[in-house]
Each structure stands twice: as structure tokens, then as C-alpha cells.
mmCIF file of C-alpha atoms in Angstrom:
data_model
loop_
_atom_site.group_PDB
_atom_site.id
_atom_site.type_symbol
_atom_site.label_atom_id
_atom_site.label_comp_id
_atom_site.label_asym_id
_atom_site.label_seq_id
_atom_site.Cartn_x
_atom_site.Cartn_y
_atom_site.Cartn_z
ATOM 1 C CA MET A 63 50.005 4.053 -10.019
ATOM 2 C CA THR A 64 46.222 4.374 -10.058
ATOM 3 C CA VAL A 65 44.632 6.273 -7.201
ATOM 4 C CA VAL A 66 41.192 4.990 -6.215
ATOM 5 C CA LYS A 67 38.926 7.775 -5.113
ATOM 6 C CA GLU A 68 37.184 7.008 -1.829
ATOM 7 C CA ASP A 69 33.415 6.766 -2.069
ATOM 8 C CA THR A 70 32.455 9.297 0.597
ATOM 9 C CA TRP A 71 28.974 9.698 2.010
ATOM 10 C CA THR A 72 28.503 13.221 3.291
ATOM 11 C CA ALA A 73 25.318 14.303 5.077
ATOM 12 C CA ARG A 74 24.327 16.196 1.945
ATOM 13 C CA ARG A 75 24.758 13.137 -0.270
ATOM 14 C CA ILE A 76 22.814 10.937 2.174
ATOM 15 C CA ASN A 77 19.928 13.411 2.240
ATOM 16 C CA ARG A 78 19.985 13.798 -1.553
ATOM 17 C CA THR A 79 19.851 10.020 -1.964
ATOM 18 C CA ALA A 80 16.844 9.844 0.345
ATOM 19 C CA LEU A 81 15.106 12.715 -1.469
ATOM 20 C CA ILE A 82 15.578 11.252 -4.954
ATOM 21 C CA THR A 83 14.482 7.835 -3.736
ATOM 22 C CA MET A 84 11.408 9.371 -2.127
ATOM 23 C CA VAL A 85 10.344 11.165 -5.322
ATOM 24 C CA VAL A 86 11.030 8.188 -7.604
ATOM 25 C CA MET A 87 9.122 5.766 -5.371
ATOM 26 C CA LEU A 88 6.234 8.199 -5.001
ATOM 27 C CA PHE A 89 5.797 8.228 -8.788
ATOM 28 C CA ALA A 90 6.162 4.450 -9.071
ATOM 29 C CA TRP A 91 3.634 3.722 -6.333
ATOM 30 C CA SER A 92 1.239 6.332 -7.739
ATOM 31 C CA VAL A 93 1.157 4.477 -11.059
ATOM 32 C CA ASP A 94 0.767 1.218 -9.134
ATOM 33 C CA TYR A 95 -2.331 2.534 -7.377
ATOM 34 C CA ILE A 96 -3.821 4.218 -10.442
ATOM 35 C CA ASP A 97 -3.522 0.959 -12.401
ATOM 36 C CA ARG A 98 -4.808 -1.096 -9.479
ATOM 37 C CA PHE A 99 -7.806 1.042 -8.559
ATOM 38 C CA SER A 100 -8.944 2.009 -12.039
ATOM 39 C CA ILE A 101 -10.909 -1.243 -11.962
ATOM 40 C CA GLY A 102 -13.121 0.261 -9.242
ATOM 41 C CA MET A 103 -14.215 3.077 -11.552
ATOM 42 C CA ALA A 104 -14.731 0.655 -14.427
ATOM 43 C CA LEU A 105 -16.771 -1.919 -12.455
ATOM 44 C CA PRO A 106 -20.212 -0.497 -13.321
ATOM 45 C CA MET A 107 -19.396 -0.567 -17.071
ATOM 46 C CA ILE A 108 -17.809 -4.024 -16.874
ATOM 47 C CA GLY A 109 -20.728 -5.310 -14.799
ATOM 48 C CA ALA A 110 -23.233 -3.973 -17.316
ATOM 49 C CA GLU A 111 -21.377 -5.489 -20.295
ATOM 50 C CA PHE A 112 -20.986 -8.951 -18.755
ATOM 51 C CA GLY A 113 -24.218 -8.956 -16.694
ATOM 52 C CA LEU A 114 -22.435 -9.287 -13.324
ATOM 53 C CA SER A 115 -23.843 -9.026 -9.816
ATOM 54 C CA LYS A 116 -22.031 -6.907 -7.220
ATOM 55 C CA THR A 117 -20.553 -10.064 -5.718
ATOM 56 C CA ASP A 118 -19.188 -11.056 -9.148
ATOM 57 C CA GLN A 119 -17.783 -7.557 -9.590
ATOM 58 C CA GLY A 120 -16.118 -7.862 -6.203
ATOM 59 C CA TRP A 121 -14.357 -10.990 -7.441
ATOM 60 C CA LEU A 122 -12.555 -8.941 -10.097
ATOM 61 C CA VAL A 123 -10.836 -7.104 -7.259
ATOM 62 C CA THR A 124 -10.509 -10.128 -5.014
ATOM 63 C CA VAL A 125 -8.868 -12.449 -7.580
ATOM 64 C CA PHE A 126 -6.194 -9.813 -8.073
ATOM 65 C CA ALA A 127 -5.780 -9.447 -4.313
ATOM 66 C CA LEU A 128 -5.572 -13.220 -3.727
ATOM 67 C CA VAL A 129 -2.781 -13.691 -6.258
ATOM 68 C CA TYR A 130 -1.093 -10.473 -5.131
ATOM 69 C CA MET A 131 -1.242 -11.765 -1.555
ATOM 70 C CA ILE A 132 0.294 -15.143 -2.413
ATOM 71 C CA CYS A 133 3.202 -13.436 -4.183
ATOM 72 C CA GLN A 134 4.273 -11.250 -1.256
ATOM 73 C CA ILE A 135 6.582 -13.639 0.607
ATOM 74 C CA PRO A 136 8.263 -15.034 -2.556
ATOM 75 C CA ALA A 137 8.674 -11.408 -3.668
ATOM 76 C CA GLY A 138 10.524 -10.677 -0.435
ATOM 77 C CA PHE A 139 12.992 -13.492 -1.115
ATOM 78 C CA LEU A 140 13.555 -12.191 -4.657
ATOM 79 C CA ALA A 141 14.136 -8.633 -3.431
ATOM 80 C CA ASP A 142 16.659 -9.769 -0.821
ATOM 81 C CA ARG A 143 18.372 -12.041 -3.350
ATOM 82 C CA TYR A 144 18.525 -9.725 -6.388
ATOM 83 C CA GLY A 145 18.133 -6.235 -4.922
ATOM 84 C CA SER A 146 15.477 -3.691 -5.819
ATOM 85 C CA ARG A 147 16.252 -2.040 -9.156
ATOM 86 C CA GLY A 148 15.913 -4.984 -11.569
ATOM 87 C CA PRO A 149 12.778 -6.560 -10.034
ATOM 88 C CA MET A 150 11.000 -3.193 -10.012
ATOM 89 C CA LEU A 151 11.685 -2.602 -13.721
ATOM 90 C CA VAL A 152 10.501 -6.093 -14.669
ATOM 91 C CA THR A 153 7.327 -5.879 -12.627
ATOM 92 C CA LEU A 154 6.390 -2.410 -13.895
ATOM 93 C CA LEU A 155 6.785 -3.511 -17.506
ATOM 94 C CA LEU A 156 4.914 -6.788 -17.020
ATOM 95 C CA TRP A 157 1.983 -5.327 -15.121
ATOM 96 C CA SER A 158 1.628 -2.689 -17.849
ATOM 97 C CA GLY A 159 1.317 -5.527 -20.327
ATOM 98 C CA PHE A 160 -1.430 -7.191 -18.333
ATOM 99 C CA THR A 161 -3.180 -3.853 -17.852
ATOM 100 C CA ALA A 162 -3.430 -3.702 -21.634
ATOM 101 C CA MET A 163 -4.668 -7.306 -21.762
ATOM 102 C CA THR A 164 -7.472 -6.396 -19.345
ATOM 103 C CA GLY A 165 -8.942 -4.272 -22.129
ATOM 104 C CA MET A 166 -8.789 -7.211 -24.538
ATOM 105 C CA ALA A 167 -10.702 -9.743 -22.413
ATOM 106 C CA GLY A 168 -13.747 -11.102 -24.223
ATOM 107 C CA THR A 169 -15.367 -13.059 -21.380
ATOM 108 C CA PHE A 170 -15.736 -12.708 -17.631
ATOM 109 C CA GLY A 171 -13.579 -15.817 -17.150
ATOM 110 C CA MET A 172 -10.772 -14.370 -19.271
ATOM 111 C CA LEU A 173 -11.049 -11.089 -17.395
ATOM 112 C CA LEU A 174 -10.618 -12.938 -14.086
ATOM 113 C CA PHE A 175 -7.605 -14.797 -15.504
ATOM 114 C CA VAL A 176 -5.909 -11.607 -16.713
ATOM 115 C CA ARG A 177 -6.578 -9.860 -13.404
ATOM 116 C CA GLY A 178 -4.859 -12.792 -11.695
ATOM 117 C CA LEU A 179 -1.772 -12.402 -13.893
ATOM 118 C CA PHE A 180 -1.857 -8.674 -13.215
ATOM 119 C CA GLY A 181 -1.803 -9.577 -9.516
ATOM 120 C CA VAL A 182 1.352 -11.662 -9.976
ATOM 121 C CA CYS A 183 3.232 -8.776 -11.563
ATOM 122 C CA GLN A 184 2.105 -6.127 -9.107
ATOM 123 C CA GLY A 185 2.615 -8.565 -6.248
ATOM 124 C CA LEU A 186 6.367 -8.603 -6.822
ATOM 125 C CA PHE A 187 6.645 -4.812 -6.584
ATOM 126 C CA PRO A 188 6.041 -3.796 -2.908
ATOM 127 C CA ALA A 189 8.813 -5.873 -1.329
ATOM 128 C CA ALA A 190 11.315 -4.572 -3.891
ATOM 129 C CA SER A 191 10.192 -0.985 -3.272
ATOM 130 C CA PHE A 192 10.503 -1.277 0.510
ATOM 131 C CA LYS A 193 13.916 -2.814 -0.069
ATOM 132 C CA ALA A 194 14.853 0.173 -2.252
ATOM 133 C CA VAL A 195 13.905 2.589 0.522
ATOM 134 C CA ALA A 196 15.698 0.593 3.232
ATOM 135 C CA GLU A 197 18.883 0.493 1.137
ATOM 136 C CA ARG A 198 18.832 4.258 0.486
ATOM 137 C CA THR A 199 17.749 5.781 3.823
ATOM 138 C CA THR A 200 18.972 5.882 7.405
ATOM 139 C CA PRO A 201 16.772 4.622 10.271
ATOM 140 C CA ARG A 202 16.263 8.237 11.398
ATOM 141 C CA ASN A 203 14.518 9.377 8.211
ATOM 142 C CA ARG A 204 13.103 6.066 6.952
ATOM 143 C CA ALA A 205 9.552 6.546 8.246
ATOM 144 C CA THR A 206 9.373 9.992 6.678
ATOM 145 C CA VAL A 207 10.538 8.704 3.279
ATOM 146 C CA THR A 208 8.278 5.653 3.509
ATOM 147 C CA GLY A 209 5.377 7.865 4.532
ATOM 148 C CA VAL A 210 5.817 9.908 1.355
ATOM 149 C CA MET A 211 6.058 6.717 -0.705
ATOM 150 C CA LEU A 212 2.902 5.298 0.836
ATOM 151 C CA ALA A 213 1.142 8.631 0.358
ATOM 152 C CA ALA A 214 1.044 7.455 -3.243
ATOM 153 C CA GLY A 215 -1.989 5.476 -2.124
ATOM 154 C CA GLY A 216 -3.752 8.807 -1.850
ATOM 155 C CA VAL A 217 -2.174 10.119 -5.051
ATOM 156 C CA GLY A 218 -3.119 7.048 -7.060
ATOM 157 C CA ALA A 219 -6.539 6.523 -5.508
ATOM 158 C CA GLY A 220 -7.241 10.250 -5.764
ATOM 159 C CA LEU A 221 -6.049 10.694 -9.336
ATOM 160 C CA ALA A 222 -7.541 7.419 -10.574
ATOM 161 C CA PRO A 223 -11.143 8.732 -10.523
ATOM 162 C CA LEU A 224 -10.078 12.061 -12.055
ATOM 163 C CA ILE A 225 -8.074 10.386 -14.830
ATOM 164 C CA VAL A 226 -10.051 7.205 -15.356
ATOM 165 C CA GLY A 227 -13.539 8.762 -15.121
ATOM 166 C CA PRO A 228 -13.104 11.075 -18.143
ATOM 167 C CA LEU A 229 -11.262 8.325 -20.062
ATOM 168 C CA LEU A 230 -14.113 5.890 -19.436
ATOM 169 C CA MET A 231 -16.614 8.432 -20.743
ATOM 170 C CA ALA A 232 -14.452 9.329 -23.757
ATOM 171 C CA VAL A 233 -13.096 5.980 -24.972
ATOM 172 C CA GLY A 234 -14.827 3.240 -22.948
ATOM 173 C CA TRP A 235 -13.377 0.907 -20.329
ATOM 174 C CA ARG A 236 -11.322 -1.215 -22.737
ATOM 175 C CA HIS A 237 -9.312 1.611 -24.286
ATOM 176 C CA THR A 238 -8.886 3.196 -20.857
ATOM 177 C CA PHE A 239 -6.763 0.223 -19.809
ATOM 178 C CA PHE A 240 -4.636 0.599 -22.959
ATOM 179 C CA TRP A 241 -3.790 4.176 -21.979
ATOM 180 C CA MET A 242 -2.922 3.137 -18.445
ATOM 181 C CA ALA A 243 -0.600 0.422 -19.762
ATOM 182 C CA GLY A 244 1.490 2.896 -21.749
ATOM 183 C CA ILE A 245 1.943 5.210 -18.771
ATOM 184 C CA GLY A 246 3.024 2.329 -16.539
ATOM 185 C CA ALA A 247 5.696 1.173 -18.984
ATOM 186 C CA LEU A 248 7.209 4.657 -19.220
ATOM 187 C CA VAL A 249 7.369 5.009 -15.431
ATOM 188 C CA GLY A 250 9.036 1.594 -15.131
ATOM 189 C CA VAL A 251 11.921 2.662 -17.350
ATOM 190 C CA ALA A 252 12.236 5.980 -15.480
ATOM 191 C CA VAL A 253 12.433 4.229 -12.073
ATOM 192 C CA TRP A 254 15.193 1.942 -13.290
ATOM 193 C CA ALA A 255 17.195 4.839 -14.727
ATOM 194 C CA ILE A 256 16.873 7.412 -11.926
ATOM 195 C CA LEU A 257 17.007 5.376 -8.693
ATOM 196 C CA PRO A 258 20.284 6.349 -6.919
ATOM 197 C CA LYS A 259 23.022 4.136 -5.520
ATOM 198 C CA ALA A 260 22.325 2.372 -2.207
ATOM 199 C CA LEU A 261 23.886 3.551 1.061
ATOM 200 C CA PRO A 262 26.556 1.464 2.794
ATOM 201 C CA LYS A 263 25.138 -1.039 5.277
ATOM 202 C CA SER A 264 26.700 0.895 8.172
ATOM 203 C CA LEU A 265 24.461 3.876 7.339
ATOM 204 C CA SER A 266 21.252 2.057 6.429
ATOM 205 C CA SER A 267 21.034 -0.120 9.575
ATOM 206 C CA LEU A 268 20.473 0.658 13.239
ATOM 207 C CA PRO A 269 23.676 0.971 15.321
ATOM 208 C CA ARG A 270 24.556 -2.306 17.002
ATOM 209 C CA ASP A 271 23.888 -0.868 20.458
ATOM 210 C CA GLU A 272 20.274 -0.021 19.438
ATOM 211 C CA ALA A 273 19.477 -3.153 17.457
ATOM 212 C CA LYS A 274 18.367 -5.982 19.725
ATOM 213 C CA THR A 275 19.394 -8.509 17.085
ATOM 214 C CA PRO A 276 21.726 -6.879 14.532
ATOM 215 C CA GLU A 277 22.133 -10.028 12.404
ATOM 216 C CA VAL A 278 18.906 -11.801 11.423
ATOM 217 C CA SER A 279 18.274 -14.559 8.886
ATOM 218 C CA ARG A 280 15.277 -14.767 6.572
ATOM 219 C CA LYS A 281 14.159 -17.902 8.382
ATOM 220 C CA GLN A 282 14.109 -15.986 11.667
ATOM 221 C CA VAL A 283 11.979 -13.274 10.075
ATOM 222 C CA LEU A 284 9.478 -15.835 8.782
ATOM 223 C CA ARG A 285 9.253 -17.446 12.244
ATOM 224 C CA SER A 286 9.042 -14.199 14.194
ATOM 225 C CA PRO A 287 5.774 -13.802 16.176
ATOM 226 C CA VAL A 288 6.385 -10.044 16.261
ATOM 227 C CA VAL A 289 6.559 -9.796 12.463
ATOM 228 C CA TRP A 290 3.305 -11.750 12.190
ATOM 229 C CA LYS A 291 1.629 -9.483 14.749
ATOM 230 C CA PHE A 292 2.385 -6.499 12.543
ATOM 231 C CA THR A 293 1.175 -8.534 9.566
ATOM 232 C CA LEU A 294 -2.221 -9.045 11.216
ATOM 233 C CA LEU A 295 -2.315 -5.382 12.198
ATOM 234 C CA PHE A 296 -1.769 -4.331 8.583
ATOM 235 C CA CYS A 297 -4.543 -6.713 7.551
ATOM 236 C CA ALA A 298 -6.972 -4.918 9.872
ATOM 237 C CA THR A 299 -5.914 -1.406 8.815
ATOM 238 C CA ASN A 300 -5.968 -2.144 5.080
ATOM 239 C CA MET A 301 -9.621 -3.226 5.120
ATOM 240 C CA LEU A 302 -10.669 0.433 5.168
ATOM 241 C CA ASN A 303 -8.631 1.417 2.106
ATOM 242 C CA TYR A 304 -9.700 -1.520 -0.025
ATOM 243 C CA GLY A 305 -13.325 -1.266 1.038
ATOM 244 C CA LEU A 306 -13.739 2.438 0.323
ATOM 245 C CA ILE A 307 -11.807 2.442 -2.945
ATOM 246 C CA THR A 308 -13.725 -0.559 -4.305
ATOM 247 C CA TRP A 309 -17.284 0.354 -3.353
ATOM 248 C CA VAL A 310 -17.647 4.127 -2.882
ATOM 249 C CA PRO A 311 -17.757 4.792 -6.684
ATOM 250 C CA SER A 312 -20.567 2.250 -7.169
ATOM 251 C CA TYR A 313 -22.380 3.572 -4.080
ATOM 252 C CA LEU A 314 -22.304 7.153 -5.360
ATOM 253 C CA LEU A 315 -23.520 6.065 -8.797
ATOM 254 C CA GLU A 316 -26.292 3.728 -7.666
ATOM 255 C CA ALA A 317 -27.435 4.878 -4.228
ATOM 256 C CA ARG A 318 -26.855 8.613 -4.648
ATOM 257 C CA GLY A 319 -27.681 8.862 -8.363
ATOM 258 C CA LEU A 320 -24.569 10.787 -9.423
ATOM 259 C CA THR A 321 -23.037 10.850 -12.891
ATOM 260 C CA LEU A 322 -19.725 9.113 -13.592
ATOM 261 C CA ASN A 323 -17.845 12.433 -13.697
ATOM 262 C CA GLN A 324 -19.415 13.594 -10.417
ATOM 263 C CA THR A 325 -18.536 10.254 -8.862
ATOM 264 C CA GLY A 326 -14.940 10.602 -10.007
ATOM 265 C CA VAL A 327 -14.538 13.989 -8.349
ATOM 266 C CA LEU A 328 -16.174 12.996 -5.055
ATOM 267 C CA ALA A 329 -14.332 9.648 -4.876
ATOM 268 C CA ALA A 330 -11.034 11.493 -5.432
ATOM 269 C CA ILE A 331 -11.398 14.080 -2.660
ATOM 270 C CA PRO A 332 -10.799 11.797 0.381
ATOM 271 C CA MET A 333 -7.825 10.081 -1.217
ATOM 272 C CA LEU A 334 -6.151 13.316 -2.263
ATOM 273 C CA VAL A 335 -6.550 14.745 1.241
ATOM 274 C CA SER A 336 -4.937 11.607 2.682
ATOM 275 C CA ILE A 337 -1.693 12.386 0.801
ATOM 276 C CA GLY A 338 -0.813 15.166 3.216
ATOM 277 C CA THR A 339 -1.887 13.314 6.335
ATOM 278 C CA THR A 340 0.062 10.172 5.396
ATOM 279 C CA ILE A 341 3.214 12.248 4.905
ATOM 280 C CA LEU A 342 2.497 14.098 8.147
ATOM 281 C CA GLY A 343 2.052 10.773 9.930
ATOM 282 C CA GLY A 344 5.473 9.576 8.773
ATOM 283 C CA TRP A 345 7.111 12.790 10.008
ATOM 284 C CA LEU A 346 5.277 12.633 13.348
ATOM 285 C CA PHE A 347 6.356 9.008 13.812
ATOM 286 C CA ASP A 348 10.024 9.843 13.140
ATOM 287 C CA ARG A 349 9.904 12.986 15.286
ATOM 288 C CA TYR A 350 7.670 12.129 18.234
ATOM 289 C CA PHE A 351 6.055 8.687 18.212
ATOM 290 C CA HIS A 352 8.751 6.187 17.139
ATOM 291 C CA ASP A 353 8.598 4.691 20.660
ATOM 292 C CA LYS A 354 4.940 5.550 21.444
ATOM 293 C CA GLY A 355 3.044 4.002 18.571
ATOM 294 C CA ARG A 356 0.348 2.199 20.583
ATOM 295 C CA TRP A 357 -1.507 5.199 21.970
ATOM 296 C CA TYR A 358 -1.060 7.132 18.752
ATOM 297 C CA LEU A 359 -2.504 4.359 16.568
ATOM 298 C CA GLY A 360 -5.257 3.480 19.054
ATOM 299 C CA SER A 361 -6.427 7.088 19.346
ATOM 300 C CA VAL A 362 -6.375 7.663 15.593
ATOM 301 C CA ALA A 363 -8.365 4.459 14.972
ATOM 302 C CA LEU A 364 -11.062 5.384 17.512
ATOM 303 C CA VAL A 365 -11.504 8.849 16.011
ATOM 304 C CA THR A 366 -11.803 7.177 12.597
ATOM 305 C CA VAL A 367 -14.544 4.863 13.919
ATOM 306 C CA VAL A 368 -16.580 7.892 15.012
ATOM 307 C CA LEU A 369 -16.148 9.557 11.610
ATOM 308 C CA LEU A 370 -17.099 6.386 9.728
ATOM 309 C CA THR A 371 -20.252 6.094 11.824
ATOM 310 C CA LEU A 372 -21.177 9.656 10.867
ATOM 311 C CA MET A 373 -20.426 8.783 7.220
ATOM 312 C CA VAL A 374 -22.738 5.774 7.243
ATOM 313 C CA THR A 375 -25.595 7.754 8.796
ATOM 314 C CA ALA A 376 -25.155 10.831 6.561
ATOM 315 C CA GLU A 377 -28.351 12.004 4.889
ATOM 316 C CA THR A 378 -26.807 13.926 1.993
ATOM 317 C CA THR A 379 -24.038 13.158 -0.480
ATOM 318 C CA ALA A 380 -22.096 16.192 0.720
ATOM 319 C CA GLU A 381 -22.178 14.961 4.326
ATOM 320 C CA PHE A 382 -21.166 11.444 3.243
ATOM 321 C CA THR A 383 -18.161 12.797 1.333
ATOM 322 C CA LEU A 384 -17.190 15.139 4.170
ATOM 323 C CA TYR A 385 -17.117 12.410 6.804
ATOM 324 C CA GLU A 386 -15.438 9.947 4.427
ATOM 325 C CA THR A 387 -12.757 12.557 3.730
ATOM 326 C CA LEU A 388 -12.185 13.224 7.429
ATOM 327 C CA ALA A 389 -12.066 9.491 8.217
ATOM 328 C CA VAL A 390 -9.546 8.737 5.463
ATOM 329 C CA ALA A 391 -7.462 11.797 6.380
ATOM 330 C CA VAL A 392 -7.283 10.914 10.067
ATOM 331 C CA PHE A 393 -6.593 7.238 9.434
ATOM 332 C CA GLY A 394 -3.824 8.153 6.979
ATOM 333 C CA MET A 395 -1.848 9.559 9.911
ATOM 334 C CA ALA A 396 -1.638 6.049 11.375
ATOM 335 C CA THR A 397 0.015 4.362 8.380
ATOM 336 C CA MET A 398 3.559 4.610 9.699
ATOM 337 C CA CYS A 399 2.490 3.237 13.088
ATOM 338 C CA VAL A 400 2.187 -0.047 11.216
ATOM 339 C CA PHE A 401 5.368 0.121 9.128
ATOM 340 C CA GLY A 402 7.608 2.475 11.105
ATOM 341 C CA LEU A 403 9.005 0.148 13.766
ATOM 342 C CA PRO A 404 9.576 -2.891 11.488
ATOM 343 C CA LEU A 405 11.383 -0.686 8.962
ATOM 344 C CA ARG A 406 13.641 0.710 11.702
ATOM 345 C CA VAL A 407 14.468 -2.662 13.236
ATOM 346 C CA LEU A 408 14.726 -5.082 10.310
ATOM 347 C CA PRO A 409 18.300 -5.278 8.953
ATOM 348 C CA THR A 410 18.545 -4.127 5.337
ATOM 349 C CA ALA A 411 19.543 -7.624 4.207
ATOM 350 C CA VAL A 412 16.121 -9.018 5.230
ATOM 351 C CA THR A 413 13.889 -5.992 4.639
ATOM 352 C CA GLY A 414 12.460 -7.585 1.505
ATOM 353 C CA ILE A 415 11.193 -10.721 3.232
ATOM 354 C CA GLY A 416 10.021 -8.761 6.279
ATOM 355 C CA MET A 417 7.949 -6.352 4.217
ATOM 356 C CA GLY A 418 6.776 -9.220 2.026
ATOM 357 C CA VAL A 419 5.335 -10.971 5.072
ATOM 358 C CA MET A 420 3.671 -7.773 6.295
ATOM 359 C CA ASN A 421 2.235 -6.920 2.897
ATOM 360 C CA PHE A 422 0.862 -10.454 2.718
ATOM 361 C CA GLY A 423 -1.381 -9.496 5.627
ATOM 362 C CA GLY A 424 -2.420 -6.275 3.942
ATOM 363 C CA GLN A 425 -3.489 -8.189 0.856
ATOM 364 C CA VAL A 426 -5.583 -10.608 2.891
ATOM 365 C CA ALA A 427 -7.658 -7.489 3.480
ATOM 366 C CA GLY A 428 -7.684 -6.870 -0.270
ATOM 367 C CA ALA A 429 -9.022 -10.378 -0.817
ATOM 368 C CA VAL A 430 -11.667 -10.214 1.923
ATOM 369 C CA ALA A 431 -13.038 -6.662 1.906
ATOM 370 C CA PRO A 432 -14.299 -6.341 -1.724
ATOM 371 C CA VAL A 433 -16.205 -9.648 -1.753
ATOM 372 C CA ALA A 434 -17.439 -9.364 1.846
ATOM 373 C CA MET A 435 -18.763 -5.866 1.204
ATOM 374 C CA GLY A 436 -20.206 -6.890 -2.171
ATOM 375 C CA PHE A 437 -22.072 -9.742 -0.457
ATOM 376 C CA LEU A 438 -23.372 -7.419 2.279
ATOM 377 C CA ALA A 439 -24.496 -4.886 -0.336
ATOM 378 C CA ASP A 440 -26.317 -7.610 -2.306
ATOM 379 C CA ALA A 441 -27.874 -9.279 0.741
ATOM 380 C CA PHE A 442 -28.667 -6.178 2.804
ATOM 381 C CA SER A 443 -27.541 -2.699 1.756
ATOM 382 C CA TYR A 444 -24.556 -0.441 1.222
ATOM 383 C CA THR A 445 -25.017 0.663 4.835
ATOM 384 C CA ALA A 446 -24.315 -2.880 6.027
ATOM 385 C CA ALA A 447 -21.260 -3.017 3.743
ATOM 386 C CA PHE A 448 -19.789 0.169 5.193
ATOM 387 C CA CYS A 449 -20.527 -1.009 8.751
ATOM 388 C CA PHE A 450 -18.088 -3.847 8.006
ATOM 389 C CA LEU A 451 -15.352 -1.184 7.802
ATOM 390 C CA ILE A 452 -16.384 0.311 11.146
ATOM 391 C CA GLY A 453 -15.824 -3.111 12.716
ATOM 392 C CA THR A 454 -12.380 -3.633 11.176
ATOM 393 C CA THR A 455 -11.247 -0.137 12.188
ATOM 394 C CA LEU A 456 -12.394 -0.769 15.767
ATOM 395 C CA LEU A 457 -10.358 -3.995 15.651
ATOM 396 C CA THR A 458 -7.340 -1.894 14.645
ATOM 397 C CA ALA A 459 -7.731 0.193 17.808
ATOM 398 C CA VAL A 460 -7.668 -2.962 19.929
ATOM 399 C CA MET A 461 -4.704 -4.498 18.074
ATOM 400 C CA ALA A 462 -2.670 -1.309 18.530
ATOM 401 C CA PHE A 463 -2.000 -2.373 22.121
ATOM 402 C CA TRP A 464 -1.005 -5.893 21.098
ATOM 403 C CA VAL A 465 2.085 -5.069 19.021
ATOM 404 C CA PRO A 466 5.445 -3.855 20.416
ATOM 405 C CA GLN A 467 6.400 -0.193 20.133
ATOM 406 C CA THR A 468 10.173 -0.045 20.786
ATOM 407 C CA PRO A 469 13.209 -1.694 19.106
ATOM 408 C CA ALA A 470 14.005 -3.531 22.356
ATOM 409 C CA GLN A 471 10.572 -5.234 22.216
ATOM 410 C CA PHE A 472 11.054 -6.273 18.587
ATOM 411 C CA THR A 473 12.936 -9.538 19.067
ATOM 412 C CA PHE A 474 13.680 -12.619 16.990
ATOM 413 C CA SER A 475 14.205 -16.204 18.014
ATOM 414 C CA PRO A 476 17.854 -17.335 18.068
ATOM 415 C CA ALA A 477 19.128 -18.771 14.800
ATOM 416 C CA SER A 478 19.211 -22.531 14.573
ATOM 417 C CA PRO A 479 22.704 -24.011 14.927
ATOM 418 C CA LYS A 480 24.219 -25.182 11.671
#
């Protein structure tokens, strides 16, 4: 007679699963951001080679963001249908391939086309990664783990200038993308191999007495006004990240007269500082603000507006970088105010589609901010372009009081009768 050993989930095993997941996803997202934002460092070289205006250069970021945006909701369906491990491996390998193809493009049109394909591959990744976290964490520690994962935005955006700047100087922009492709492929295989087993549904979901609607269909998620409110909120908050990452390197090179290496260092500082504050924000949300997100987010956004205003009016490069760093650091603490409540409330079975919808909103910002700021820089000045970000951050402060802040307020419409 064969004895089947019970699959037990001790507190130690649950915490270990969350820790491994956190580290693996931090690495995966870091490569995602390094690949994605290396284009910002390369824009001046690409623009010079192809004779592009700043608006045209902005389109290289925007075409990626448009395709990436369109893929978010389908990516959520795929993540909920097939799980997280397989889709993440496929997307990491494919986007590495298109990173390499970026370096092979011979015309501006081909470069736009390849960046669009790159957007498809990277667009399938976020929903699968959020699904991976939801499957491997409990609601109590999910914001902390997600905060660490999203701190990869700071890791990737901070390391990208430090890695890509020297590579651009040493081997040119084309070969730089070849190097980035190889790194991405290696990380993809590592993610697939190391990601631990998912928790049972009873551990990864809110208890039935806390969940307002414990069983939710994908159709209900898509029709939920609350989900779309958080989607619009993420759109407003993500304008700042996309705007700064896309245009600060060019601003430092052209308006401040810095070298490419100097630009890389100064562009990296704010993003690296944001790593700690994003992680801190996730811990604070789990510990103190999981039911008080409105005032927390609103206050953080208003402080950021003040710091951005000081950044725009700074007379020296050092002052500009200081206030940019403080603004990015403070705003990083608000990240989990956007994602924390949806990740706690959404059942694991529909986390993929829920996060796909929300990330769709974030990528609207990725489509709008680079071109809008490029147009403002062409038509007026970099000052006008950065003022655009002051406006969107002020909008974030207003929208903070528009979204719900407790699980009881996060409701879904009843399912349609069959």
C-alpha cells in the first residue's frame, strides 16, 4: 500500500515561498526595465543617425507603449488561463530576441516596427508576474512582496544609465542592444527554473468573511467601475515615471551640456533611491495604511508636486538632480497605494485579468507622456515638458480621494445568470 505524503504548508514554507518569489520577480522586472529604458539613453545617438526630431524620438517610446498597452488585457486572460510560469519564460525569451533586432534595424520605419514587436512580448509579462505573486503570497504580505517587485523599476531605471551609458560609448547603440538581449534570455530561463510552487487557494485568497465577493468572474472584473477607477489612477501616477525616464537623459545632455557618462550617473541616482522608498511604501501599506490609502497617497502626491516645481525652477544641475531625486523617492512610497487594495481583494483566479486592466491604464501614460513631452520640448522648452508632469501628479492627488480604500468598498456587480 502506497502512502501519500500530505503536502503541508507551514508558516516557514509560506514565508520561504514568498521570499524566493520576491527575489526572482525582482530580477525579472529589473531586466524588463533595463531593456525597456535603455532606449532612453540611446535616443540621442539614434536621433543623430536617423536625423530625428524630439517628437520622432518620442515615438520610439510611444509605439512600444501603445502596443504594450493593447496587450495588457489579453495578457491577463492568458495568465489566468495558463498560469504564470510558462508565459513568463516565453515572453522573456521573445523580448530578448526583439531587443537584438532593435540593433539590426536599418531604417527609422523598421526601428518603429521592431519596437512594436518588442512591446507585444513585454506586454504579456506584467499580468503573468502579478499572477505569480498572487499565487505565491498571502494577502497579509502581498503588498510588501509586490512593493519589492515593483522596486525593480528603480533598479532597472537606475542601472540602465550606468550599464547602457558605458556600453553606448564603448560599442555603439546597435551592439548595446545585442548585449542586453543575451542577458534577458538568461534571466528568462532562470525565472522558469527557480520560481517555487504556488500556495493553495485557501492561503492565497482573503478569508470569505473579509472578501466582499469571494467568487468573481473575469467578465465581472472587466465590467467593474472600481477596477477602472484604479486603472485611471495608475495612468495618472505612471506619467511621472515615463516622463522622467524618457526625457531627463536628453535634457541633461542638451540643456545642461553634460557628457553621456555624466548623464548616465545623474539619471541613475533618482531611480536607485526610489528602490528603497518603493519597498518601504509596500511595507507601510501592509502595516499601517491598507485601509487608509486615500490620505497617504494624496499627501505623498502633493509633496511630490512641490518637489517637482523646485526641480523645474532649479538653476544648477546639482539642484535639478537633488529635487528630481527627492520627488521620485517620495512618489515611490505611493506605488502600493495604487496596487495594494486590488491585489488584496481580487481572487487569485482573476488576478491576471485584474492586473492586466490596471496595467493597461499605466501604459496609456507610457503612450502619452513621451510624445506629449517631446512636443512641448520642441514647441516651447524642456521646462514646459516637465510642467506637464507637475499637472499629472497634481491630478493624482485629486484622484486619491476618488478610489475606494477598504475591501468592503471594493465591490463587483452580480454575475449574470446563466
